[in-house]
Coordinates of C-alpha atoms and ligand atoms in Angstrom, one line a residue:
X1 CA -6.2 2.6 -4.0
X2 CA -4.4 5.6 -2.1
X3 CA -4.4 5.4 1.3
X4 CA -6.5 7.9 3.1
X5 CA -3.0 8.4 6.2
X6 CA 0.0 10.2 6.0
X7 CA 2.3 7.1 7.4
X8 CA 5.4 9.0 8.3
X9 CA 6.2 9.2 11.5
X10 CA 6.7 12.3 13.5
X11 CA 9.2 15.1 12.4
X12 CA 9.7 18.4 14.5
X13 CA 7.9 20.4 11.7
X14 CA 5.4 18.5 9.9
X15 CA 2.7 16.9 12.0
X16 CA 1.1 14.3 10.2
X17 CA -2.6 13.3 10.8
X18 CA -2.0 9.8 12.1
X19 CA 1.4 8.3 12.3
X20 CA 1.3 4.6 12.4
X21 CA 4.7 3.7 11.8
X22 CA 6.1 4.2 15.1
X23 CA 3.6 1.8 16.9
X24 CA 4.6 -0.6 14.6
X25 CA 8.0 -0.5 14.9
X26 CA 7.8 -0.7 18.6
X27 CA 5.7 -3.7 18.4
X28 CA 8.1 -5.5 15.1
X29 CA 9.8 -8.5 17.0
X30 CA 6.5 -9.1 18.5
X31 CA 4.3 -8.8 15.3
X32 CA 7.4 -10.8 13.3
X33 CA 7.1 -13.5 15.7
X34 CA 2.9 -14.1 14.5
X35 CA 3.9 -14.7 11.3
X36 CA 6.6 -17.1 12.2
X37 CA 4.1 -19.1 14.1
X38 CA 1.6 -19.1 11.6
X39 CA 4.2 -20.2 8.9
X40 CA 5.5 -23.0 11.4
X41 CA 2.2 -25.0 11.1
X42 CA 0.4 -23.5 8.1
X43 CA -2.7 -22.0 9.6
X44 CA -3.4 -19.4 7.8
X45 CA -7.4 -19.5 8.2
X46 CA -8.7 -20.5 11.3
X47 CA -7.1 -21.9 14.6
X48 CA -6.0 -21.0 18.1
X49 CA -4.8 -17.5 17.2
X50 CA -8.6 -16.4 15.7
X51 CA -9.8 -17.9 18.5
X52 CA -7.5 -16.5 21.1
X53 CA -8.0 -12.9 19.6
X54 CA -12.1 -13.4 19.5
X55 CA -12.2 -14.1 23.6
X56 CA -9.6 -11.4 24.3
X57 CA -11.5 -8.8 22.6
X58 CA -15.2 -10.5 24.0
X59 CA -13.6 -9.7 27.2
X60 CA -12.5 -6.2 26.2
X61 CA -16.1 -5.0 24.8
X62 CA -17.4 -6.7 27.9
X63 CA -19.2 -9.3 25.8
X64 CA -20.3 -13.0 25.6
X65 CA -18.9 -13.5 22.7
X66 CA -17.1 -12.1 19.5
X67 CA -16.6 -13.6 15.9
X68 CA -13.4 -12.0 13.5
X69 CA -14.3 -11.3 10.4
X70 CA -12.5 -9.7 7.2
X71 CA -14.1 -6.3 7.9
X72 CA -16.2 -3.9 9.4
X73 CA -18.3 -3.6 6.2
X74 CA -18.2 -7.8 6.5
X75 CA -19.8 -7.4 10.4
X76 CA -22.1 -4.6 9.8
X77 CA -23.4 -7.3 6.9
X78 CA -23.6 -10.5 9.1
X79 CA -24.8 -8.7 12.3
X80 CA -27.7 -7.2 10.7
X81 CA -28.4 -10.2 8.5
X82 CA -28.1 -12.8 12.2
X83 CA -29.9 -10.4 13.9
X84 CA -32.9 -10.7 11.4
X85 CA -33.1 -7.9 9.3
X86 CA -34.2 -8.8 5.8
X87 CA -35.0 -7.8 2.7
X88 CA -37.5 -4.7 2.7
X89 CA -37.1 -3.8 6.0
X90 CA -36.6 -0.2 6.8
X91 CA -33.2 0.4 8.8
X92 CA -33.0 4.1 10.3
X93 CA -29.5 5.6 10.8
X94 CA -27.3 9.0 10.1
X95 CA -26.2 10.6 7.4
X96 CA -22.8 11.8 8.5
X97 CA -21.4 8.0 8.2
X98 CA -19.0 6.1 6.3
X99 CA -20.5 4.6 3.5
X100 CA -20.2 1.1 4.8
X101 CA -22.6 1.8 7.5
X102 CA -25.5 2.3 4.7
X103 CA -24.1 -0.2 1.9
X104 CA -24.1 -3.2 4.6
X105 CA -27.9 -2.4 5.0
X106 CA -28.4 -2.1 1.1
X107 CA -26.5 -5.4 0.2
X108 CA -29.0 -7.4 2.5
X109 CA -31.8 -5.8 0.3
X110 CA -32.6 -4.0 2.8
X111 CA -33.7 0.1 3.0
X112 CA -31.6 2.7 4.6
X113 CA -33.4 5.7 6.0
X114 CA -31.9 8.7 8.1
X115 CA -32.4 10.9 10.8
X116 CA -30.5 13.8 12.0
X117 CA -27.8 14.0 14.5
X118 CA -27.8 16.5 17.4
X119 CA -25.4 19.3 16.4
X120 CA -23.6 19.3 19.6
X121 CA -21.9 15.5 19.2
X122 CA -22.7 14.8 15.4
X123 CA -24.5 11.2 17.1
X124 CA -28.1 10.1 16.4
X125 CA -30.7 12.7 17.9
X126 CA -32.8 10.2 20.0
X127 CA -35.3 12.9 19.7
X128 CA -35.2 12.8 15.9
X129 CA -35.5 9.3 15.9
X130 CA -38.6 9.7 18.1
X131 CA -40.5 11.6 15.7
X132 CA -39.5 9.6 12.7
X133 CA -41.0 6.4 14.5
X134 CA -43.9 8.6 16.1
X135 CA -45.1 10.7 13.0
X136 CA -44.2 9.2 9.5
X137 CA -44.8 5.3 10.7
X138 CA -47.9 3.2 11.6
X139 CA -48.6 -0.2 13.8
X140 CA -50.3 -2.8 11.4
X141 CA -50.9 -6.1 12.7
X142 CA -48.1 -6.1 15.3
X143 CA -45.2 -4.0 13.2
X144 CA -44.0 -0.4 12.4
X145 CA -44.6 0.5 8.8
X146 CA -43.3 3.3 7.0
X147 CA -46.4 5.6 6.2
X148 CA -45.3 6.3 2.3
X149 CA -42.5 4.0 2.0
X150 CA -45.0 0.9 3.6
X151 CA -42.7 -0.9 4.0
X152 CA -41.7 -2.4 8.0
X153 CA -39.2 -0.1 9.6
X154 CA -37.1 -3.0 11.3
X155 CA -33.8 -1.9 13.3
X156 CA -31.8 0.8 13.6
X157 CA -27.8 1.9 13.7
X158 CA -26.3 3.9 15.8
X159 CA -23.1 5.5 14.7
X160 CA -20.6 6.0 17.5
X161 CA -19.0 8.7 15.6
X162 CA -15.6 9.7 16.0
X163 CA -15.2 7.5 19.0
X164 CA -17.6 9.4 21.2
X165 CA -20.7 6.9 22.1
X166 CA -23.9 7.7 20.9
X167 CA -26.6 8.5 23.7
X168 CA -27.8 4.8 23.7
X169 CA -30.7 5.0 26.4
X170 CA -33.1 6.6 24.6
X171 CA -32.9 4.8 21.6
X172 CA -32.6 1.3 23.2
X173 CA -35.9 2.5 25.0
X174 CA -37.9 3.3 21.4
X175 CA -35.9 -0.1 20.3
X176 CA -37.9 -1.5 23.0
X177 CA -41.2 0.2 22.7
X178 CA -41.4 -0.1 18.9
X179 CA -39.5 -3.9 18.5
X180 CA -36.4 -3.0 16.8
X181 CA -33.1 -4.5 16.2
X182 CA -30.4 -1.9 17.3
X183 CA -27.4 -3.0 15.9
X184 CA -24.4 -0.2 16.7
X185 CA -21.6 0.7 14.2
X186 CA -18.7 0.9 16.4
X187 CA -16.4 0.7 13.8
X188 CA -14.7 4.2 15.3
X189 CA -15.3 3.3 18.9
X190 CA -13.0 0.3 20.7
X191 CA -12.7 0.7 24.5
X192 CA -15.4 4.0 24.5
X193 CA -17.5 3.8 27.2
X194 CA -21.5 5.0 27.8
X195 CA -23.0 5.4 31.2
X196 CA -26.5 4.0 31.0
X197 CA -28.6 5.1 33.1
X198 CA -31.6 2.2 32.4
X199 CA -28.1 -0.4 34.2
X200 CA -26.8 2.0 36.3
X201 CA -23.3 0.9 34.7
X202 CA -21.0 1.9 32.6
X203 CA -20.9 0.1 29.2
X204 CA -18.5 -0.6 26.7
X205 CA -18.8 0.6 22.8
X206 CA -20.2 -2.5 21.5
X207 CA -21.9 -4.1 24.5
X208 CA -25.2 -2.0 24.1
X209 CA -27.7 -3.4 20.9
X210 CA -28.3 -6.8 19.9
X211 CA -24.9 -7.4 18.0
X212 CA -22.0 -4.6 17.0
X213 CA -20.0 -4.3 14.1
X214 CA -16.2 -3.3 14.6
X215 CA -13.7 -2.3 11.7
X216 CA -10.0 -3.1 12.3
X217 CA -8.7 -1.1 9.3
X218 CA -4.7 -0.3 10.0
X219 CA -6.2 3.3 10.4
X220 CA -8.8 2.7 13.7
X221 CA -7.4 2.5 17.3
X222 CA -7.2 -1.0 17.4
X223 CA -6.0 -1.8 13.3
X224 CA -5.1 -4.4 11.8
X225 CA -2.1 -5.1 9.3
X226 CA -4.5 -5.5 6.9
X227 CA -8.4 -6.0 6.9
X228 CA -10.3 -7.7 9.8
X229 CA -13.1 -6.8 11.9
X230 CA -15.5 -8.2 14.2
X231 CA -18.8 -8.7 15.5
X232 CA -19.9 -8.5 19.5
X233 CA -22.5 -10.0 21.1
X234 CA -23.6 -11.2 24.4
X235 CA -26.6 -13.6 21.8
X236 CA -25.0 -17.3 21.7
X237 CA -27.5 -17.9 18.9
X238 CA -26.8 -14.7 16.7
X239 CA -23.0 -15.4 17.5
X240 CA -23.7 -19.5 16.0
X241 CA -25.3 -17.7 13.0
X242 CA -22.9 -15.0 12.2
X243 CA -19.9 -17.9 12.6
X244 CA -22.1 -20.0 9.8
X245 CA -22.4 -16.8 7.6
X246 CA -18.9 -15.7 7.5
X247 CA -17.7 -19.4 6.2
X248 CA -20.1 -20.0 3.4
X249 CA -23.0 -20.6 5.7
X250 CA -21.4 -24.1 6.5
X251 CA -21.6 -25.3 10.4
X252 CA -20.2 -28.2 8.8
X253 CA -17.4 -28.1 5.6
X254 CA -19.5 -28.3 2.7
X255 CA -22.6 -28.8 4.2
X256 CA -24.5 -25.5 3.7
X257 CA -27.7 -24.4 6.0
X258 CA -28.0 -21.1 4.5
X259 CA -25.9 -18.7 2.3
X260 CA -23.2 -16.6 3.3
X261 CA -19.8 -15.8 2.0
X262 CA -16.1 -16.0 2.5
X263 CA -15.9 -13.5 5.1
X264 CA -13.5 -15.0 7.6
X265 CA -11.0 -13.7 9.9
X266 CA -7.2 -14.8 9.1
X267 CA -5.0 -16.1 11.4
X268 CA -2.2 -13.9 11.3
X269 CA -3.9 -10.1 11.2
X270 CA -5.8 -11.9 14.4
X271 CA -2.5 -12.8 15.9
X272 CA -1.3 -8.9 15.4
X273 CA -4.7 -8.1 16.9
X274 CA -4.4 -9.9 19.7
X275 CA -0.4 -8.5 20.0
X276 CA -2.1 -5.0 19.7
X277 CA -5.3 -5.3 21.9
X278 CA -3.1 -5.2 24.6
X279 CA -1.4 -1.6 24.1
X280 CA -4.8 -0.5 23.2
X281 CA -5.9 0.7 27.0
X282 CA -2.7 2.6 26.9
X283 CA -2.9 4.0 23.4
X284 CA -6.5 5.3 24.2
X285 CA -5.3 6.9 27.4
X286 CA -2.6 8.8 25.3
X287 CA -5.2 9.6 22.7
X288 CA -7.8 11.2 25.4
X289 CA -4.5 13.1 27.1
X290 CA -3.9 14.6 23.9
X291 CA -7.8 15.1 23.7
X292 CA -7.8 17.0 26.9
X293 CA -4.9 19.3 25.8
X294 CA -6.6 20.4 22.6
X295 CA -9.1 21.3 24.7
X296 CA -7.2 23.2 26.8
X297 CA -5.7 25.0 24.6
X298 CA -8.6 25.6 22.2
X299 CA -11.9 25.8 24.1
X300 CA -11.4 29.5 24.7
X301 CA -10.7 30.7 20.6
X302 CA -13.7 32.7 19.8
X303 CA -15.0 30.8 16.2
X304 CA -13.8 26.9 17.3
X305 CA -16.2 24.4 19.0
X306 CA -14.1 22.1 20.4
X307 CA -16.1 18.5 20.8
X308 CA -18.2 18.5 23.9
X309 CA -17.6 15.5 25.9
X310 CA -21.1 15.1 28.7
X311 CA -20.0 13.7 31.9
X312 CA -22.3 9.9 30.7
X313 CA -19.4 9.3 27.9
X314 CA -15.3 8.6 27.9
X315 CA -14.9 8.4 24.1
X316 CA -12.5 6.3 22.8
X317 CA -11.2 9.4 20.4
X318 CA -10.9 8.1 17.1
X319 CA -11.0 11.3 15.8
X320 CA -10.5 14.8 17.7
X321 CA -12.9 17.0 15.3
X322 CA -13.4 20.9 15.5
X323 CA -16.3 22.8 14.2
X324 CA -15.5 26.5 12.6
X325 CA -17.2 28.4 9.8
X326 CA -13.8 29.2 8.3
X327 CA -12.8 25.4 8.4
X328 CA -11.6 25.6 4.3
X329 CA -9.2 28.3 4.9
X330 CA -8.2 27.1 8.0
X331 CA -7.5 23.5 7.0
X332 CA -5.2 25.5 4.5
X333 CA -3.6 27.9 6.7
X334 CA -2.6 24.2 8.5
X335 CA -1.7 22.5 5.5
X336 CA 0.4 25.4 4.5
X337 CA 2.0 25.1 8.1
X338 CA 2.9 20.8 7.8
X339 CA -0.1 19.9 9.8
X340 CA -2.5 16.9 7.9
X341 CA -5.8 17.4 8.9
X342 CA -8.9 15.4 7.7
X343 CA -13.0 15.8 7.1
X344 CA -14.8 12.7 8.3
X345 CA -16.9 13.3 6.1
X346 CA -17.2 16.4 3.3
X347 CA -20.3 15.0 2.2
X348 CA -23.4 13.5 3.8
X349 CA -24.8 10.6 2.7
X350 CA -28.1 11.6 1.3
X351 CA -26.8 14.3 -0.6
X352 CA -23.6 11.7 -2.2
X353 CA -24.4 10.4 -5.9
X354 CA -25.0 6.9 -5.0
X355 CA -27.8 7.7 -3.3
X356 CA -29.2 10.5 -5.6
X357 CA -32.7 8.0 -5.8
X358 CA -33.3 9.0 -2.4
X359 CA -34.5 12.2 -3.7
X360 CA -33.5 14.2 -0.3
X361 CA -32.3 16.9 -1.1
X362 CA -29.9 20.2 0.5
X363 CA -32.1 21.1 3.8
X364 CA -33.4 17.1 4.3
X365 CA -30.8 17.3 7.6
X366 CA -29.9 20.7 9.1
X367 CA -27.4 19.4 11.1
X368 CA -25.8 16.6 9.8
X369 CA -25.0 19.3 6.6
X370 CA -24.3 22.3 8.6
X371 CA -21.4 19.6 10.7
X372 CA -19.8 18.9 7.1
X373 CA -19.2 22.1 6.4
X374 CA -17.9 22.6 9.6
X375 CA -16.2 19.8 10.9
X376 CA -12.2 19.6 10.7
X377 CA -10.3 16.4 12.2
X378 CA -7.0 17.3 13.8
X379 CA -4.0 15.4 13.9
X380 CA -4.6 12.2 16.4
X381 CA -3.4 9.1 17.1
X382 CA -1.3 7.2 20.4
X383 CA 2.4 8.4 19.6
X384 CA 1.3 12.2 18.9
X385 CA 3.2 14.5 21.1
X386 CA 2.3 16.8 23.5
X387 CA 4.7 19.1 21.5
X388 CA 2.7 18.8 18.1
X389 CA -0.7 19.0 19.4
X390 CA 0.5 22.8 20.7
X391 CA 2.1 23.9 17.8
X392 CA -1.0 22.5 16.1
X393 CA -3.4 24.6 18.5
X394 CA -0.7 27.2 18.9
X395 CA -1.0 27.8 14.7
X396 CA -5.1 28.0 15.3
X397 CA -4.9 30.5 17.5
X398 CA -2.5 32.4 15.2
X399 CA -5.0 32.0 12.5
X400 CA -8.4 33.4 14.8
Ligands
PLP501 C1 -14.2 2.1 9.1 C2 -15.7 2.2 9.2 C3 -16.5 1.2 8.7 C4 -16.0 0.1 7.8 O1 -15.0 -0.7 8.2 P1 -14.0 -1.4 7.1 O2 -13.2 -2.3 8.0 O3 -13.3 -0.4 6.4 O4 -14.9 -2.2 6.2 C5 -17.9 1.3 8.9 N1 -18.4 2.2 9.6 C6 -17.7 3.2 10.2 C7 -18.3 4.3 11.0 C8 -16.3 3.2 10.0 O5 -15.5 4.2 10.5

């Protein structure tokens, strides 16, 4: 497999899209001395250090409690499956998602379904998702069917996309009229925060549905040196179940209540997590500076929408992604320039060959198609310089 990041760490001319060498390098003797440990008494699976990352990142997401797993595929799986979705249910999300968010609902033998995002933050449209539950399902004997599908439309997944959150009041108000499980991918999302109105509070990325699925793949703000991820709830009893499923469905060894699969945490990429959880706060400071300068320096070129950013979110800015109608020439007129850029994602999921049975066609989701010709993710991450994001809005000026 290729890896999706340019790993080389800053030069004066090139910038690349994420550099991840140089946070690891300033952390080495730190992220040596987890391995040591871990060789000093063998415990590779299990143990203090999965334990002592699980509460330190519960604490961070403002949660009751957190289980590691080996990815964010892995939690999106278990979450949903603890949480109670089953086969034949109906789960609603978006399009414009990573795969994972749609194949973790498959794999349960469960059915995804979509609704549009609103063009301005590529998120869930709450309003979209109003009218999906509102017009094309009916209430028989106590649940929300799917008029043509007829099939129970059971929870839905919010995407907070790009690390901005998703505008969770809304939907956690049709979660609560209609009795669904909201589970939210915040696979892009650590430390973002939502104001919600319904607490009067500010809430962290992960803190807001039933459970929530987090990816720590080396590439997301808080990565691992390898695969992990995690899932965050405040529900002891969806926690106890989603710690059964992730080892084998065994509270006990080899005594199995249910099944589940290997899809544990290991010791040591929770022993770097727990080293890097605490540089995130800074790293996503440095990442929303460099945020704010873009914006700076871009919201005034006639042809670029920069991301809006509404006073009830502080995204956690996974991504910094422009909209332009001329994004192919000018992801070249960047590439041609040093400057790595990225689409997250080209192609939405409905219209993707894997889901071709879907029969939705080109026009099924105005936005979420118009954004993927559009979008264009610009160099980001916590060592980029304030130098590098210039000359990378200074060359998209040039080019409008
Ligand atoms: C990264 C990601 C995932 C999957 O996480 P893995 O750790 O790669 O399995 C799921 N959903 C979204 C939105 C992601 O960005």
């Amino acid at each position: 497999m290729t890896s999706t990041f340019d790993f080389r760490p800053a030069s004066r001319s090139e910038v690349p899209f994420l550099d991840l060498v140089t946070p690891h390098l300033e952390l080495k003797e730190e992220l040596v001395e987890v391995f040591r440990s871990a060789l000093k008494t063998a415990g590779f699976i299990g143990g203090p250090m999965v334990e002592g990352f699980e509460d330190d990142f519960a604490k961070f997401c403002a949660t009751n409690h957190c289980i590691g797993v080996g990815s964010g595929t892995d939690a999106l799986r278990f979450a949903l499956i603890a949480a109670g979705i089953g086969p034949g249910d109906i789960v609603v999300t978006v399009p414009n998602t990573f795969i994972a968010t749609t194949e973790a609902i498959s794999q349960l033998g469960a059915i995804p379904d979509f609704v549009d995002v609103l063009e301005s933050t590529c998120n869930m449209d709450p309003e979209k998702l109003r009218q999906y539950l509102e017009d094309r399902c009916v209430e028989k004997s106590g649940r929300l069917y799917h008029r043509e599908k007829d099939r129970p439309v059971a929870g839905v997944v919010p995407v907070h996309l790009y690390g901005r959150p998703v505008d969770m009041d809304p939907i956690l108000d049709l979660a609560r009229k209609y009795n669904l499980i909201v589970i939210e991918d915040a696979c892009q999302a650590h430390g973002a925060e939502y104001f919600s109105k319904r607490e009067n509070t500010w809430k962290r990325a992960g803190s807001m549905g039933v459970a929530a699925a987090f990816s720590f793949y080396p590439g997301k703000n808080l990565g691992a040196c390898g695969e992990a991820g995690a899932v965050t709830t405040d529900d002891p009893a969806l926690a106890a179940r989603v710690r059964m499923l992730r080892d084998h469905g065994q509270a006990k060894k080899y005594y199995h209540d249910v099944e589940g699969w290997n899809g544990r945490l290991d010791a040591i990429q929770a022993g770097i997590l727990q080293v890097k959880l605490k540089r995130l706060p800074e790293w996503n400071k440095k990442r929303s500076e460099c945020a704010a300068l873009y914006t700076e320096l871009l919201g005034n070129v006639r042809g670029v929408t920069v991301p809006s950013v509404s006073s009830n979110v502080r995204p956690a800015w996974h991504l910094y992604v422009i909209q332009t109608d001329r994004r192919d020439a000018l992801q070249k007129h960047l590439a041609d320039s040093g400057v790595a850029t990225g689409l997250h994602y080209p192609v939405p999921l409905h219209l993707q060959n894997s889901y071709r049975a879907m029969n939705l066609g080109t026009g099924s989701f105005p936005a979420a198609e118009a954004a993927a010709s559009r979008i264009l993710s610009l160099p980001m991450g916590p060592t980029l310089k304030k130098f590098q994001v210039e000359r990378v809005s200074e060359l998209i000026r040039r080019f409008f």
